[in-house]
Amino acid sequence: MSDRAGQARALTIFTPIQPGAEPALRDYLRDMPRGASSPLARSSRTHVGRWHIIDRLPPYEVPRQDELRRAHLLFSVSVDGDERSYLEQLTRMLAAEIPELWGRCEGYPGLASSSAFVRWLLEHRVRTSFFFAAYSNATVDDVREALATRRQALAFALRAQDIDPAERLAAFREEFP
Amino acid sequence: MSSPSVDATPPAEAQRRVELGESLEPNIQGRLSALLTINTVRWYGVPILRALFFVGRHFPPLSSKLRDLSFIHFARWTIVRKLPGEQLRRPHLLFESNFNGTWSQYIDAFSYVTARELGAIWRWCYGFPGPVPAGPFKADIARHEYPAEHYYAAYPEASTTMVMSALEVRERLDELRSRAGGMDAEAFDVAWTAFLRDTQPHL
């Protein structure tokens, strides 16, 4: 199995949704704040993440396709570092959302014990067969800092075009101490 | 590899996507789009896929191809044999991608640039039409796609190329910064010119 690429980890978790709870869960997911206000933004270890509801398996050209007995909540993230500590962090940071999300799933153990909740999530994990990360050794912080540095370097290069070498060196040392 | 069609009608949402060639809104965050497909694997395809993924991990032609595409941030294939509370008779192949660009551009490039690699993976799934031409491939992906209910990306303004370039610039700038302290203006002028020459494609 291959849940890792460099320092990045892939986490895929399927949890069965309680009968009848799917519409409310779907509404809740769709109404959650997005972008920088997304609950997943609270951890600086989340590169990308998403929730899907899998309520059927595609029937196209499959004879006697499997039929799901219930819908499943699929949680998938690409994160920095080990998965357990990430889920422990997420459990602390999403304390308000977790009962609305996984609380609608069968077997949800509650948040009285965060380690029991993390264990429950990991029991529902499906191991990745092949994981690709384009910049697998860069953390979220590395990427954000590098993007800021690139903007800064570009701005400096434009500004430094018309100044003499001594002034440029002084300006560089000031800009990039 | 084809089987008699049991149900060839894609859901209305997927049909709309095929017609428009656009991503559904919940799947987009800034420049990034989320894709998730599930295909059913023929029973004899599982050991072959496992071997392919093993080879791909240790002799990375697949990773190299995906890297060459330069618009995929993260991607994964997962063989699903069991789900809690379900009795699955068949194995299923989950594919997830996080990419920049439109859905249609993505599938086009995916189809033509990585045709051999994709063909080697999805040919073991029911109904796979082949990676080229892109039209039937797009229709197949749309039929097997599950829209995200919630999607998050930490740096949605950045394409994969921007991230790779930024990491390169930062590395070279850090190196210049560490040397600049001991340079006079003339030496820095040479070093700065070299920095600009080397990083120009990344700025």
XYZ file of C-alpha atoms in Angstrom:
380
model
C 0.000 0.000 0.000
C 1.137 3.535 -0.585
C -0.410 6.213 1.568
C 2.753 8.285 1.492
C 4.743 10.273 -1.016
C 7.696 12.096 0.525
C 6.384 13.659 3.708
C 2.788 13.861 2.374
C 0.125 11.363 3.409
C -3.135 10.298 1.786
C -6.078 9.532 4.004
C -9.316 7.996 2.699
C -12.105 7.197 5.180
C -15.523 5.676 4.407
C -18.166 5.754 7.157
C -21.728 4.436 6.651
C -24.408 7.107 7.039
C -27.318 6.397 9.378
C -30.552 5.510 7.533
C -32.469 8.697 6.772
C -29.629 11.028 7.763
C -28.253 11.555 4.275
C -30.307 14.622 3.205
C -29.478 16.561 6.376
C -25.806 15.627 6.109
C -25.711 16.698 2.488
C -27.308 20.038 3.365
C -24.861 20.542 6.215
C -21.851 19.818 4.003
C -23.068 22.119 1.255
C -23.761 24.930 3.729
C -20.372 24.746 5.469
C -18.234 27.861 4.945
C -15.785 27.470 2.124
C -12.307 28.739 1.243
C -10.336 30.205 4.136
C -13.386 29.746 6.401
C -13.668 26.019 5.711
C -13.255 23.903 8.854
C -10.391 22.129 7.083
C -8.502 25.444 6.916
C -8.040 25.330 10.693
C -5.231 22.814 10.314
C -2.174 24.161 8.534
C -1.371 20.563 7.599
C -4.256 20.174 5.126
C -3.169 20.609 1.488
C -6.496 19.532 -0.003
C -9.546 17.841 1.457
C -13.110 16.973 0.592
C -16.251 15.156 1.643
C -18.349 13.162 -0.809
C -21.527 11.191 -0.285
C -21.368 7.855 -2.095
C -24.936 6.651 -2.421
C -24.596 4.191 -5.295
C -22.001 2.396 -7.344
C -21.964 3.176 -11.059
C -24.089 0.605 -12.901
C -22.780 1.287 -16.389
C -21.936 -1.915 -18.242
C -21.433 -3.863 -15.013
C -23.513 -7.037 -14.863
C -24.998 -7.624 -11.376
C -23.407 -4.537 -9.926
C -23.066 -4.286 -6.158
C -25.877 -2.297 -4.581
C -25.043 -0.298 -1.493
C -27.284 -0.924 1.508
C -26.694 2.610 2.717
C -24.922 5.773 1.637
C -21.356 6.351 2.812
C -19.561 9.520 3.814
C -16.188 9.662 2.105
C -13.595 11.921 3.738
C -10.385 12.336 1.800
C -7.404 14.549 2.554
C -3.787 15.015 1.512
C -1.851 16.161 4.560
C 1.562 16.832 6.046
C 3.028 14.211 8.348
C 1.484 11.218 10.015
C -2.206 10.569 9.795
C -2.978 9.836 13.444
C -1.595 13.119 14.751
C -3.408 14.940 11.932
C -6.729 13.370 12.927
C -6.047 14.151 16.591
C -5.462 17.780 15.652
C -8.577 17.833 13.488
C -10.630 16.351 16.309
C -9.649 19.259 18.569
C -10.208 21.852 15.866
C -13.535 20.578 14.495
C -15.233 19.847 17.808
C -18.339 21.804 16.756
C -18.620 20.242 13.303
C -17.772 16.607 14.016
C -21.153 15.728 15.649
C -22.917 17.229 12.608
C -20.703 15.256 10.205
C -19.664 11.887 11.573
C -22.364 12.108 14.249
C -24.780 11.156 11.452
C -22.799 7.995 10.724
C -23.324 4.517 12.171
C -21.131 3.579 15.096
C -20.027 7.153 15.815
C -18.413 6.914 19.263
C -18.878 10.567 20.230
C -16.174 12.979 21.312
C -16.011 12.116 25.015
C -12.778 10.333 24.195
C -10.938 11.901 21.279
C -8.619 8.893 21.010
C -11.658 6.599 20.634
C -12.992 8.837 17.876
C -9.634 8.874 16.031
C -9.400 5.096 16.422
C -12.898 4.760 14.960
C -11.955 6.904 11.969
C -8.791 4.910 11.353
C -10.765 1.652 11.531
C -12.776 2.960 8.571
C -9.743 3.908 6.548
C -9.183 2.426 3.110
C -5.529 2.149 2.188
C -4.357 3.947 -0.936
C -2.925 1.863 -3.757
C -0.996 4.627 -5.485
C -0.484 8.187 -4.233
C 0.999 11.005 -6.284
C 2.080 14.351 -4.846
C 3.688 16.812 -7.252
C 5.808 18.451 -4.523
C 5.831 15.720 -1.948
C 8.495 17.156 0.359
C 6.920 20.596 0.717
C 4.551 21.211 3.620
C 1.591 23.598 3.391
C 3.686 26.208 5.212
C 6.583 25.634 2.776
C 4.279 26.171 -0.189
C 2.683 29.307 1.230
C 6.074 30.777 2.167
C 7.532 29.928 -1.238
C 4.603 31.569 -3.038
C 5.081 34.706 -0.931
C 8.855 34.651 -1.555
C 8.328 34.342 -5.289
C 6.033 37.391 -5.286
C 8.563 39.278 -3.182
C 11.478 38.297 -5.443
C 9.580 39.342 -8.553
C 8.681 42.719 -7.057
C 12.287 43.243 -5.978
C 13.654 42.278 -9.409
C 11.439 44.882 -11.064
C 12.377 47.516 -8.522
C 16.119 46.733 -8.702
C 16.382 47.132 -12.459
C 17.195 50.829 -12.432
C 19.468 51.190 -9.417
C 23.258 50.986 -9.245
C 24.981 47.815 -7.912
C 25.880 49.215 -4.464
C 22.334 50.429 -3.898
C 20.970 47.081 -5.170
C 23.099 45.109 -2.716
C 21.953 47.301 0.172
C 18.322 47.000 -0.907
C 18.668 43.203 -1.247
C 20.105 42.861 2.249
C 17.274 44.937 3.614
C 14.584 43.044 1.675
C 16.015 39.573 2.334
C 17.916 39.801 5.655
C -13.157 -5.716 -22.907
C -16.702 -4.546 -23.548
C -19.713 -6.079 -21.848
C -23.387 -5.836 -22.641
C -24.637 -2.442 -21.527
C -26.806 -2.656 -18.434
C -27.395 1.059 -18.064
C -25.619 3.508 -20.302
C -27.524 6.606 -19.276
C -25.460 9.038 -17.220
C -27.181 11.012 -14.493
C -28.492 14.396 -15.626
C -25.782 16.192 -13.670
C -23.023 14.223 -15.378
C -24.694 14.674 -18.762
C -24.713 18.429 -18.222
C -21.017 18.302 -17.450
C -20.262 16.394 -20.638
C -22.219 18.945 -22.636
C -20.692 21.974 -20.972
C -17.235 20.562 -20.389
C -17.164 22.454 -17.119
C -16.664 21.569 -13.513
C -19.528 21.649 -11.081
C -19.223 24.556 -8.715
C -18.760 22.678 -5.382
C -15.758 20.937 -6.933
C -13.847 24.175 -7.493
C -11.706 26.228 -5.126
C -9.931 29.079 -6.905
C -7.760 27.486 -9.585
C -8.161 24.002 -8.148
C -10.753 21.409 -9.063
C -11.615 18.137 -7.373
C -12.397 14.969 -9.285
C -13.544 11.638 -7.895
C -14.517 8.626 -9.965
C -15.374 5.056 -9.036
C -15.114 2.271 -11.606
C -15.806 -1.391 -11.108
C -12.829 -3.683 -11.718
C -13.031 -7.125 -13.314
C -11.981 -9.734 -10.759
C -8.820 -10.654 -12.612
C -7.807 -6.985 -12.834
C -6.989 -6.584 -9.137
C -3.665 -8.488 -9.069
C -2.634 -6.775 -12.268
C -3.474 -3.335 -10.857
C -1.618 -4.129 -7.648
C 1.430 -5.110 -9.679
C 1.160 -1.953 -11.792
C 0.912 0.290 -8.742
C 3.804 -1.534 -7.096
C 5.945 -1.023 -10.156
C 4.763 2.590 -10.382
C 5.894 3.230 -6.803
C 9.322 1.714 -7.217
C 10.095 2.527 -10.861
C 8.239 5.774 -11.209
C 7.149 6.084 -14.861
C 3.587 6.830 -13.730
C 4.680 9.565 -11.311
C 6.943 11.049 -13.980
C 4.091 11.214 -16.443
C 1.768 12.778 -13.907
C 4.498 15.282 -13.019
C 4.995 16.054 -16.724
C 1.340 16.998 -16.969
C 2.214 19.845 -14.555
C -1.329 20.549 -13.442
C -1.962 17.790 -10.907
C -1.256 18.697 -7.288
C -2.301 15.419 -5.672
C -3.840 12.253 -7.112
C -4.508 8.740 -5.883
C -5.911 5.396 -6.923
C -7.464 3.172 -4.283
C -8.728 -0.373 -4.763
C -11.822 -0.799 -2.591
C -12.640 -4.407 -1.685
C -14.607 -3.827 1.509
C -16.884 -1.156 2.914
C -18.356 -1.201 6.422
C -21.799 -2.816 6.484
C -21.625 -3.838 2.821
C -21.056 -7.171 1.148
C -19.223 -6.202 -2.015
C -18.924 -8.910 -4.623
C -16.768 -6.826 -6.909
C -13.643 -4.717 -6.454
C -13.949 -1.021 -7.212
C -11.288 1.464 -8.253
C -11.492 4.918 -6.726
C -9.584 7.683 -8.484
C -9.148 11.103 -6.930
C -7.414 14.102 -8.436
C -6.787 17.702 -7.416
C -5.811 19.715 -10.460
C -5.746 23.227 -11.851
C -7.589 24.145 -15.035
C -11.019 23.221 -16.266
C -12.452 19.744 -16.151
C -12.483 19.530 -19.932
C -8.857 20.695 -20.358
C -7.795 18.264 -17.671
C -9.406 15.240 -19.274
C -8.085 16.234 -22.716
C -4.493 16.452 -21.487
C -4.876 13.397 -19.301
C -6.215 11.474 -22.253
C -3.508 12.350 -24.767
C -0.375 12.764 -22.619
C -0.825 9.724 -20.393
C -2.838 7.531 -22.741
C -0.620 4.467 -22.317
C -0.483 4.677 -18.503
C -4.208 5.372 -18.154
C -5.046 2.589 -20.550
C -2.931 0.181 -18.501
C -4.905 1.087 -15.344
C -8.512 1.533 -16.447
C -8.601 -1.189 -19.082
C -9.336 -3.651 -16.247
C -12.563 -1.787 -15.438
C -15.959 -2.511 -16.965
C -16.962 -0.361 -19.891
C -13.712 1.602 -20.211
C -13.708 3.018 -23.745
C -9.938 3.684 -23.870
C -8.217 7.022 -23.180
C -8.375 8.206 -26.781
C -10.264 9.738 -28.430
C -11.061 12.078 -25.565
C -14.817 12.341 -26.246
C -15.892 8.850 -25.115
C -13.305 9.014 -22.315
C -14.867 12.245 -21.024
C -18.324 10.714 -21.168
C -17.053 7.691 -19.239
C -15.499 9.869 -16.526
C -18.664 11.941 -16.240
C -20.724 8.782 -15.750
C -18.457 7.561 -12.983
C -17.934 10.869 -11.237
C -19.136 11.871 -7.752
C -19.286 15.619 -7.093
C -17.770 16.802 -3.838
C -20.189 18.120 -1.231
C -17.412 20.232 0.269
C -13.944 20.929 -1.119
C -11.010 22.748 0.431
C -7.609 23.743 -0.964
C -4.976 25.465 1.171
C -3.531 27.637 -1.621
C -6.304 27.861 -4.203
C -4.677 30.728 -6.080
C -1.695 28.607 -7.126
C -1.346 26.259 -10.067
C 1.003 23.283 -9.767
C 3.529 25.099 -11.967
C 3.369 28.173 -9.722
C 4.055 26.041 -6.642
C 6.982 24.219 -8.272
C 8.408 27.517 -9.523
C 7.987 29.189 -6.155
C 9.832 26.348 -4.410
C 12.654 26.661 -6.948
C 12.865 30.445 -6.528
C 12.887 30.178 -2.770
C 15.711 27.637 -2.801
C 17.875 29.759 -5.091
C 17.054 32.957 -3.228
C 17.967 31.356 0.106
C 21.279 30.325 -1.392
C 21.919 33.843 -2.704
C 20.843 35.341 0.600
C 23.319 33.191 2.502
C 26.174 34.329 0.240
C 25.177 37.993 -0.117
C 26.392 38.900 3.365
C 30.025 38.417 2.341
C 29.818 40.016 -1.113
C 30.810 43.446 -2.349
C 28.618 45.262 -4.860
C 30.514 43.925 -7.860
C 30.328 40.288 -6.778
C 26.650 40.671 -5.902
C 25.978 42.173 -9.307
C 27.348 39.020 -10.954
C 25.453 36.762 -8.556
C 22.195 38.715 -8.984
C 22.465 38.529 -12.777
C 23.023 34.783 -12.537
C 20.050 34.460 -10.168
C 17.792 36.308 -12.601
C 19.017 34.243 -15.536
C 18.444 30.965 -13.690
C 15.094 31.844 -12.137
C 13.573 33.849 -15.000
C 11.359 30.948 -16.140
C 10.050 30.671 -12.571
C 9.361 34.333 -11.806
